[in-house]
Amino acid sequence: MRNGVYHHQTTNLNFLGIQLGIKIKFCGITNSEDANYASDLGADALGFVFYSQSPRFVSLDKASKIIDKLPPFITSVGLFVNPTEAEVLDVINECRINLLQFHGDEDESFCTKFNLPYIKAIPMKPHVNLLKFCDDYSSAKALLLDTYSTDLRGGTGKTFDWKLIPLNTSKPIIIAGGLNPQNIKNLLESIRPYGVDVSGGIESIKGKKDHQLMNEFITGVINAGV
């Protein structure tokens, strides 16, 4: 560790993930530099946003070039918001996507069209019934819980009330929404999800990751002792 920051050699979740028992996804990847740094750190998954209204949108060609350079054992996740079937198929055909992530109003029948595993994002409104969502999306690999907004589909930079998360869900739970190096330890000391998903909390500007913040986020997970 130099100057309080963990570097490639000392912070590698490919090793630590066995001990921590939690999966880490860095989302909103737009360039190879950030993707390769994340993979060097040992991130389990990288998210690529194929939603044109997002500031983290990445084109098919660019995403394909980034993914082609990734090492093995890194899951590439394609994020969509109310896409057409053709749009999803274009991504699958052009990019080596391993997992689909649906952030819109897609029903289960749509999510299962593509012969790939998927996770479904759930906006955490007051009185949300996550147990019902587990039934409604019984084919999903996991539910991703994100902050509810009337304007944005993810990427709000705000947390939701973690007390809304029930302890008896039948699906693995991934927590997103406003996570950053300052609050990740608090989250993991109160809730033990299957995984965490961070984007804006590790950025210098939207679409560009801050490598020091990426290190600090992982340090927060380590310090939580999970």
PDB file of C-alpha atoms in Angstrom:
ATOM      1  CA  MET A   1       0.000   0.000   0.000  1.00  0.00           C
ATOM      2  CA  ARG A   2       1.421   3.384  -1.013  1.00  0.00           C
ATOM      3  CA  ASN A   3       0.001   6.700   0.238  1.00  0.00           C
ATOM      4  CA  GLY A   4      -2.986   4.869   1.696  1.00  0.00           C
ATOM      5  CA  VAL A   5      -4.039   3.477  -1.694  1.00  0.00           C
ATOM      6  CA  TYR A   6      -4.072  -0.175  -2.657  1.00  0.00           C
ATOM      7  CA  HIS A   7      -2.467  -0.968  -5.999  1.00  0.00           C
ATOM      8  CA  HIS A   8      -2.625  -3.859  -8.456  1.00  0.00           C
ATOM      9  CA  GLN A   9      -0.170  -6.018  -6.620  1.00  0.00           C
ATOM     10  CA  THR A  10      -1.885  -5.885  -3.218  1.00  0.00           C
ATOM     11  CA  THR A  11      -5.619  -5.656  -3.936  1.00  0.00           C
ATOM     12  CA  ASN A  12      -6.814  -8.546  -6.041  1.00  0.00           C
ATOM     13  CA  LEU A  13     -10.338  -9.807  -5.462  1.00  0.00           C
ATOM     14  CA  ASN A  14      -9.707 -12.893  -7.566  1.00  0.00           C
ATOM     15  CA  PHE A  15      -7.997 -14.015  -4.369  1.00  0.00           C
ATOM     16  CA  LEU A  16      -9.879 -11.962  -1.791  1.00  0.00           C
ATOM     17  CA  GLY A  17     -13.326 -12.774  -3.204  1.00  0.00           C
ATOM     18  CA  ILE A  18     -12.953 -16.330  -1.894  1.00  0.00           C
ATOM     19  CA  GLN A  19     -12.586 -14.923   1.598  1.00  0.00           C
ATOM     20  CA  LEU A  20     -15.063 -12.083   1.281  1.00  0.00           C
ATOM     21  CA  GLY A  21     -17.912 -14.101  -0.197  1.00  0.00           C
ATOM     22  CA  ILE A  22     -19.326 -11.094  -2.044  1.00  0.00           C
ATOM     23  CA  LYS A  23     -19.367 -10.252  -5.739  1.00  0.00           C
ATOM     24  CA  ILE A  24     -18.349  -6.810  -6.998  1.00  0.00           C
ATOM     25  CA  LYS A  25     -19.557  -5.264 -10.245  1.00  0.00           C
ATOM     26  CA  PHE A  26     -18.167  -2.028 -11.666  1.00  0.00           C
ATOM     27  CA  CYS A  27     -20.810  -0.590 -14.001  1.00  0.00           C
ATOM     28  CA  GLY A  28     -20.762   2.101 -16.680  1.00  0.00           C
ATOM     29  CA  ILE A  29     -17.462   1.028 -18.248  1.00  0.00           C
ATOM     30  CA  THR A  30     -16.688   3.114 -21.352  1.00  0.00           C
ATOM     31  CA  ASN A  31     -12.995   2.548 -22.061  1.00  0.00           C
ATOM     32  CA  SER A  32     -10.343  -0.165 -22.004  1.00  0.00           C
ATOM     33  CA  GLU A  33      -8.171   1.606 -19.443  1.00  0.00           C
ATOM     34  CA  ASP A  34     -10.904   1.423 -16.790  1.00  0.00           C
ATOM     35  CA  ALA A  35     -11.929  -2.086 -17.817  1.00  0.00           C
ATOM     36  CA  ASN A  36      -8.411  -3.448 -17.578  1.00  0.00           C
ATOM     37  CA  TYR A  37      -7.760  -1.725 -14.269  1.00  0.00           C
ATOM     38  CA  ALA A  38     -10.980  -3.178 -12.848  1.00  0.00           C
ATOM     39  CA  SER A  39     -10.036  -6.658 -14.024  1.00  0.00           C
ATOM     40  CA  ASP A  40      -6.548  -6.265 -12.514  1.00  0.00           C
ATOM     41  CA  LEU A  41      -8.187  -5.405  -9.201  1.00  0.00           C
ATOM     42  CA  GLY A  42     -10.222  -8.593  -9.451  1.00  0.00           C
ATOM     43  CA  ALA A  43     -13.732  -7.236 -10.108  1.00  0.00           C
ATOM     44  CA  ASP A  44     -16.157 -10.077 -10.793  1.00  0.00           C
ATOM     45  CA  ALA A  45     -18.218  -8.247 -13.411  1.00  0.00           C
ATOM     46  CA  LEU A  46     -18.113  -5.171 -15.636  1.00  0.00           C
ATOM     47  CA  GLY A  47     -21.272  -3.422 -16.809  1.00  0.00           C
ATOM     48  CA  PHE A  48     -21.736  -1.872 -20.258  1.00  0.00           C
ATOM     49  CA  VAL A  49     -24.672   0.503 -20.698  1.00  0.00           C
ATOM     50  CA  PHE A  50     -26.568   0.158 -23.984  1.00  0.00           C
ATOM     51  CA  TYR A  51     -29.121   2.843 -23.145  1.00  0.00           C
ATOM     52  CA  SER A  52     -28.626   5.879 -25.360  1.00  0.00           C
ATOM     53  CA  GLN A  53     -29.967   8.391 -22.811  1.00  0.00           C
ATOM     54  CA  SER A  54     -27.345   7.457 -20.240  1.00  0.00           C
ATOM     55  CA  PRO A  55     -24.148   9.538 -19.903  1.00  0.00           C
ATOM     56  CA  ARG A  56     -22.383   6.171 -19.644  1.00  0.00           C
ATOM     57  CA  PHE A  57     -23.756   4.864 -22.938  1.00  0.00           C
ATOM     58  CA  VAL A  58     -21.257   2.870 -24.969  1.00  0.00           C
ATOM     59  CA  SER A  59     -21.604   1.979 -28.649  1.00  0.00           C
ATOM     60  CA  LEU A  60     -21.620  -1.591 -29.915  1.00  0.00           C
ATOM     61  CA  ASP A  61     -18.295  -1.172 -31.652  1.00  0.00           C
ATOM     62  CA  LYS A  62     -16.588   0.371 -28.640  1.00  0.00           C
ATOM     63  CA  ALA A  63     -17.997  -2.164 -26.191  1.00  0.00           C
ATOM     64  CA  SER A  64     -16.946  -5.030 -28.458  1.00  0.00           C
ATOM     65  CA  LYS A  65     -13.359  -3.767 -28.599  1.00  0.00           C
ATOM     66  CA  ILE A  66     -13.192  -3.336 -24.807  1.00  0.00           C
ATOM     67  CA  ILE A  67     -14.668  -6.771 -24.082  1.00  0.00           C
ATOM     68  CA  ASP A  68     -12.417  -8.504 -26.599  1.00  0.00           C
ATOM     69  CA  LYS A  69      -9.374  -7.394 -24.579  1.00  0.00           C
ATOM     70  CA  LEU A  70     -10.669  -8.629 -21.222  1.00  0.00           C
ATOM     71  CA  PRO A  71      -9.029 -11.630 -19.564  1.00  0.00           C
ATOM     72  CA  PRO A  72     -11.022 -14.798 -18.826  1.00  0.00           C
ATOM     73  CA  PHE A  73     -13.308 -15.165 -15.794  1.00  0.00           C
ATOM     74  CA  ILE A  74     -14.623 -11.591 -16.028  1.00  0.00           C
ATOM     75  CA  THR A  75     -18.389 -11.426 -16.552  1.00  0.00           C
ATOM     76  CA  SER A  76     -19.471  -8.861 -19.161  1.00  0.00           C
ATOM     77  CA  VAL A  77     -22.924  -7.475 -18.396  1.00  0.00           C
ATOM     78  CA  GLY A  78     -25.092  -5.665 -20.941  1.00  0.00           C
ATOM     79  CA  LEU A  79     -27.447  -3.131 -19.356  1.00  0.00           C
ATOM     80  CA  PHE A  80     -30.711  -2.206 -21.134  1.00  0.00           C
ATOM     81  CA  VAL A  81     -33.717   0.011 -20.460  1.00  0.00           C
ATOM     82  CA  ASN A  82     -36.887  -0.990 -22.327  1.00  0.00           C
ATOM     83  CA  PRO A  83     -35.002  -2.160 -25.425  1.00  0.00           C
ATOM     84  CA  THR A  84     -36.495  -3.775 -28.493  1.00  0.00           C
ATOM     85  CA  GLU A  85     -35.739  -7.429 -29.076  1.00  0.00           C
ATOM     86  CA  ALA A  86     -33.608  -6.436 -32.066  1.00  0.00           C
ATOM     87  CA  GLU A  87     -31.492  -4.065 -29.953  1.00  0.00           C
ATOM     88  CA  VAL A  88     -30.671  -6.795 -27.463  1.00  0.00           C
ATOM     89  CA  LEU A  89     -29.876  -9.267 -30.231  1.00  0.00           C
ATOM     90  CA  ASP A  90     -27.543  -6.752 -31.868  1.00  0.00           C
ATOM     91  CA  VAL A  91     -25.551  -6.481 -28.648  1.00  0.00           C
ATOM     92  CA  ILE A  92     -25.423 -10.241 -28.188  1.00  0.00           C
ATOM     93  CA  ASN A  93     -24.273 -10.754 -31.762  1.00  0.00           C
ATOM     94  CA  GLU A  94     -21.626  -8.017 -31.734  1.00  0.00           C
ATOM     95  CA  CYS A  95     -20.265  -8.291 -28.189  1.00  0.00           C
ATOM     96  CA  ARG A  96     -19.215 -11.175 -25.965  1.00  0.00           C
ATOM     97  CA  ILE A  97     -21.882 -10.421 -23.354  1.00  0.00           C
ATOM     98  CA  ASN A  98     -22.277 -13.086 -20.664  1.00  0.00           C
ATOM     99  CA  LEU A  99     -25.189 -11.650 -18.715  1.00  0.00           C
ATOM    100  CA  LEU A 100     -28.137  -9.335 -19.420  1.00  0.00           C
ATOM    101  CA  GLN A 101     -29.357  -6.658 -17.012  1.00  0.00           C
ATOM    102  CA  PHE A 102     -32.810  -5.148 -17.547  1.00  0.00           C
ATOM    103  CA  HIS A 103     -33.498  -1.794 -15.921  1.00  0.00           C
ATOM    104  CA  GLY A 104     -36.846  -0.898 -17.449  1.00  0.00           C
ATOM    105  CA  ASP A 105     -40.374  -2.274 -17.453  1.00  0.00           C
ATOM    106  CA  GLU A 106     -39.467  -5.525 -19.188  1.00  0.00           C
ATOM    107  CA  ASP A 107     -41.604  -8.496 -18.136  1.00  0.00           C
ATOM    108  CA  GLU A 108     -40.256 -11.962 -17.558  1.00  0.00           C
ATOM    109  CA  SER A 109     -41.324 -13.264 -20.959  1.00  0.00           C
ATOM    110  CA  PHE A 110     -39.185 -10.585 -22.643  1.00  0.00           C
ATOM    111  CA  CYS A 111     -36.189 -11.171 -20.377  1.00  0.00           C
ATOM    112  CA  THR A 112     -36.117 -14.862 -21.223  1.00  0.00           C
ATOM    113  CA  LYS A 113     -36.106 -14.469 -25.018  1.00  0.00           C
ATOM    114  CA  PHE A 114     -32.350 -14.406 -25.495  1.00  0.00           C
ATOM    115  CA  ASN A 115     -30.943 -17.681 -24.157  1.00  0.00           C
ATOM    116  CA  LEU A 116     -28.686 -15.823 -21.753  1.00  0.00           C
ATOM    117  CA  PRO A 117     -28.919 -15.479 -17.975  1.00  0.00           C
ATOM    118  CA  TYR A 118     -30.301 -12.159 -16.758  1.00  0.00           C
ATOM    119  CA  ILE A 119     -30.729 -10.022 -13.669  1.00  0.00           C
ATOM    120  CA  LYS A 120     -33.687  -7.693 -13.164  1.00  0.00           C
ATOM    121  CA  ALA A 121     -33.319  -4.260 -11.614  1.00  0.00           C
ATOM    122  CA  ILE A 122     -36.020  -3.256  -9.140  1.00  0.00           C
ATOM    123  CA  PRO A 123     -36.565   0.420  -8.224  1.00  0.00           C
ATOM    124  CA  MET A 124     -36.899   0.604  -4.463  1.00  0.00           C
ATOM    125  CA  LYS A 125     -40.132   2.549  -4.047  1.00  0.00           C
ATOM    126  CA  PRO A 126     -41.742   2.775  -0.604  1.00  0.00           C
ATOM    127  CA  HIS A 127     -43.694  -0.401   0.222  1.00  0.00           C
ATOM    128  CA  VAL A 128     -42.055  -2.324  -2.630  1.00  0.00           C
ATOM    129  CA  ASN A 129     -42.902  -6.035  -2.491  1.00  0.00           C
ATOM    130  CA  LEU A 130     -39.640  -7.785  -3.296  1.00  0.00           C
ATOM    131  CA  LEU A 131     -41.056 -11.201  -2.542  1.00  0.00           C
ATOM    132  CA  LYS A 132     -43.582 -10.706  -5.339  1.00  0.00           C
ATOM    133  CA  PHE A 133     -40.821  -9.614  -7.717  1.00  0.00           C
ATOM    134  CA  CYS A 134     -38.991 -12.839  -6.870  1.00  0.00           C
ATOM    135  CA  ASP A 135     -42.061 -14.723  -8.056  1.00  0.00           C
ATOM    136  CA  ASP A 136     -42.674 -12.491 -11.083  1.00  0.00           C
ATOM    137  CA  TYR A 137     -39.070 -12.975 -12.248  1.00  0.00           C
ATOM    138  CA  SER A 138     -38.513 -16.521 -11.056  1.00  0.00           C
ATOM    139  CA  SER A 139     -36.155 -17.158 -13.991  1.00  0.00           C
ATOM    140  CA  ALA A 140     -33.837 -14.271 -13.056  1.00  0.00           C
ATOM    141  CA  LYS A 141     -30.418 -15.125 -11.670  1.00  0.00           C
ATOM    142  CA  ALA A 142     -30.706 -12.254  -9.193  1.00  0.00           C
ATOM    143  CA  LEU A 143     -32.582  -9.054  -8.400  1.00  0.00           C
ATOM    144  CA  LEU A 144     -30.619  -5.803  -8.459  1.00  0.00           C
ATOM    145  CA  LEU A 145     -32.039  -3.220  -6.065  1.00  0.00           C
ATOM    146  CA  ASP A 146     -31.576   0.389  -7.133  1.00  0.00           C
ATOM    147  CA  THR A 147     -32.746   3.807  -5.968  1.00  0.00           C
ATOM    148  CA  TYR A 148     -36.145   4.832  -7.295  1.00  0.00           C
ATOM    149  CA  SER A 149     -36.312   8.023  -9.358  1.00  0.00           C
ATOM    150  CA  THR A 150     -39.063   9.489 -11.522  1.00  0.00           C
ATOM    151  CA  ASP A 151     -36.414  10.868 -13.914  1.00  0.00           C
ATOM    152  CA  LEU A 152     -33.601   8.317 -14.084  1.00  0.00           C
ATOM    153  CA  ARG A 153     -33.278   4.570 -14.624  1.00  0.00           C
ATOM    154  CA  GLY A 154     -30.332   4.006 -12.329  1.00  0.00           C
ATOM    155  CA  GLY A 155     -27.297   6.213 -11.954  1.00  0.00           C
ATOM    156  CA  THR A 156     -28.997   8.547  -9.471  1.00  0.00           C
ATOM    157  CA  GLY A 157     -25.987   8.702  -7.155  1.00  0.00           C
ATOM    158  CA  LYS A 158     -28.380   8.340  -4.200  1.00  0.00           C
ATOM    159  CA  THR A 159     -28.878   5.492  -1.777  1.00  0.00           C
ATOM    160  CA  PHE A 160     -32.247   4.047  -0.800  1.00  0.00           C
ATOM    161  CA  ASP A 161     -33.400   2.904   2.630  1.00  0.00           C
ATOM    162  CA  TRP A 162     -31.572  -0.386   3.102  1.00  0.00           C
ATOM    163  CA  LYS A 163     -34.114  -1.346   5.788  1.00  0.00           C
ATOM    164  CA  LEU A 164     -36.575  -2.006   2.950  1.00  0.00           C
ATOM    165  CA  ILE A 165     -34.652  -5.152   2.011  1.00  0.00           C
ATOM    166  CA  PRO A 166     -36.277  -8.307   3.413  1.00  0.00           C
ATOM    167  CA  LEU A 167     -34.065 -11.069   4.736  1.00  0.00           C
ATOM    168  CA  ASN A 168     -36.012 -13.986   3.265  1.00  0.00           C
ATOM    169  CA  THR A 169     -35.841 -13.447  -0.501  1.00  0.00           C
ATOM    170  CA  SER A 170     -35.659 -16.528  -2.698  1.00  0.00           C
ATOM    171  CA  LYS A 171     -33.331 -14.757  -5.142  1.00  0.00           C
ATOM    172  CA  PRO A 172     -29.767 -13.493  -4.681  1.00  0.00           C
ATOM    173  CA  ILE A 173     -29.779  -9.745  -4.044  1.00  0.00           C
ATOM    174  CA  ILE A 174     -27.376  -7.226  -5.588  1.00  0.00           C
ATOM    175  CA  ILE A 175     -27.308  -3.741  -4.050  1.00  0.00           C
ATOM    176  CA  ALA A 176     -26.820  -0.638  -6.205  1.00  0.00           C
ATOM    177  CA  GLY A 177     -27.726   3.031  -5.841  1.00  0.00           C
ATOM    178  CA  GLY A 178     -25.319   5.630  -4.515  1.00  0.00           C
ATOM    179  CA  LEU A 179     -22.644   3.251  -3.273  1.00  0.00           C
ATOM    180  CA  ASN A 180     -19.178   4.723  -2.815  1.00  0.00           C
ATOM    181  CA  PRO A 181     -15.978   4.168  -0.806  1.00  0.00           C
ATOM    182  CA  GLN A 182     -17.433   6.081   2.153  1.00  0.00           C
ATOM    183  CA  ASN A 183     -20.624   4.062   2.634  1.00  0.00           C
ATOM    184  CA  ILE A 184     -19.823   0.547   1.384  1.00  0.00           C
ATOM    185  CA  LYS A 185     -18.504  -0.590   4.771  1.00  0.00           C
ATOM    186  CA  ASN A 186     -21.689   0.605   6.502  1.00  0.00           C
ATOM    187  CA  LEU A 187     -23.835  -1.271   4.002  1.00  0.00           C
ATOM    188  CA  LEU A 188     -21.965  -4.537   4.382  1.00  0.00           C
ATOM    189  CA  GLU A 189     -21.962  -4.310   8.167  1.00  0.00           C
ATOM    190  CA  SER A 190     -25.771  -4.161   8.166  1.00  0.00           C
ATOM    191  CA  ILE A 191     -26.685  -6.328   5.139  1.00  0.00           C
ATOM    192  CA  ARG A 192     -24.887  -9.217   3.491  1.00  0.00           C
ATOM    193  CA  PRO A 193     -26.059  -9.210  -0.145  1.00  0.00           C
ATOM    194  CA  TYR A 194     -24.883 -11.543  -2.866  1.00  0.00           C
ATOM    195  CA  GLY A 195     -23.165  -8.614  -4.565  1.00  0.00           C
ATOM    196  CA  VAL A 196     -22.726  -4.867  -4.859  1.00  0.00           C
ATOM    197  CA  ASP A 197     -22.849  -2.700  -7.982  1.00  0.00           C
ATOM    198  CA  VAL A 198     -21.096   0.670  -8.176  1.00  0.00           C
ATOM    199  CA  SER A 199     -20.793   3.241 -10.952  1.00  0.00           C
ATOM    200  CA  GLY A 200     -20.919   6.958 -10.133  1.00  0.00           C
ATOM    201  CA  GLY A 201     -19.317   6.467  -6.732  1.00  0.00           C
ATOM    202  CA  ILE A 202     -16.015   5.509  -8.365  1.00  0.00           C
ATOM    203  CA  GLU A 203     -15.958   8.159 -11.113  1.00  0.00           C
ATOM    204  CA  SER A 204     -14.003  11.360 -11.680  1.00  0.00           C
ATOM    205  CA  ILE A 205     -16.612  12.410 -14.265  1.00  0.00           C
ATOM    206  CA  LYS A 206     -19.576  10.479 -15.631  1.00  0.00           C
ATOM    207  CA  GLY A 207     -18.269   7.681 -17.793  1.00  0.00           C
ATOM    208  CA  LYS A 208     -14.670   7.902 -16.546  1.00  0.00           C
ATOM    209  CA  LYS A 209     -13.583   5.906 -13.531  1.00  0.00           C
ATOM    210  CA  ASP A 210     -11.258   7.213 -10.862  1.00  0.00           C
ATOM    211  CA  HIS A 211      -8.733   4.473 -10.178  1.00  0.00           C
ATOM    212  CA  GLN A 212      -8.006   5.624  -6.654  1.00  0.00           C
ATOM    213  CA  LEU A 213     -11.733   5.504  -5.828  1.00  0.00           C
ATOM    214  CA  MET A 214     -11.928   2.015  -7.327  1.00  0.00           C
ATOM    215  CA  ASN A 215      -9.168   0.956  -4.955  1.00  0.00           C
ATOM    216  CA  GLU A 216     -10.822   2.674  -2.014  1.00  0.00           C
ATOM    217  CA  PHE A 217     -14.150   0.991  -2.755  1.00  0.00           C
ATOM    218  CA  ILE A 218     -12.515  -2.427  -2.628  1.00  0.00           C
ATOM    219  CA  THR A 219     -10.708  -1.421   0.549  1.00  0.00           C
ATOM    220  CA  GLY A 220     -14.117  -0.603   2.058  1.00  0.00           C
ATOM    221  CA  VAL A 221     -15.344  -4.100   1.206  1.00  0.00           C
ATOM    222  CA  ILE A 222     -12.229  -5.604   2.770  1.00  0.00           C
ATOM    223  CA  ASN A 223     -12.600  -3.496   5.899  1.00  0.00           C
ATOM    224  CA  ALA A 224     -16.195  -4.685   6.315  1.00  0.00           C
ATOM    225  CA  GLY A 225     -14.765  -8.145   6.894  1.00  0.00           C
ATOM    226  CA  VAL A 226     -17.335 -10.003   4.770  1.00  0.00           C
TER     227      VAL A 226
END
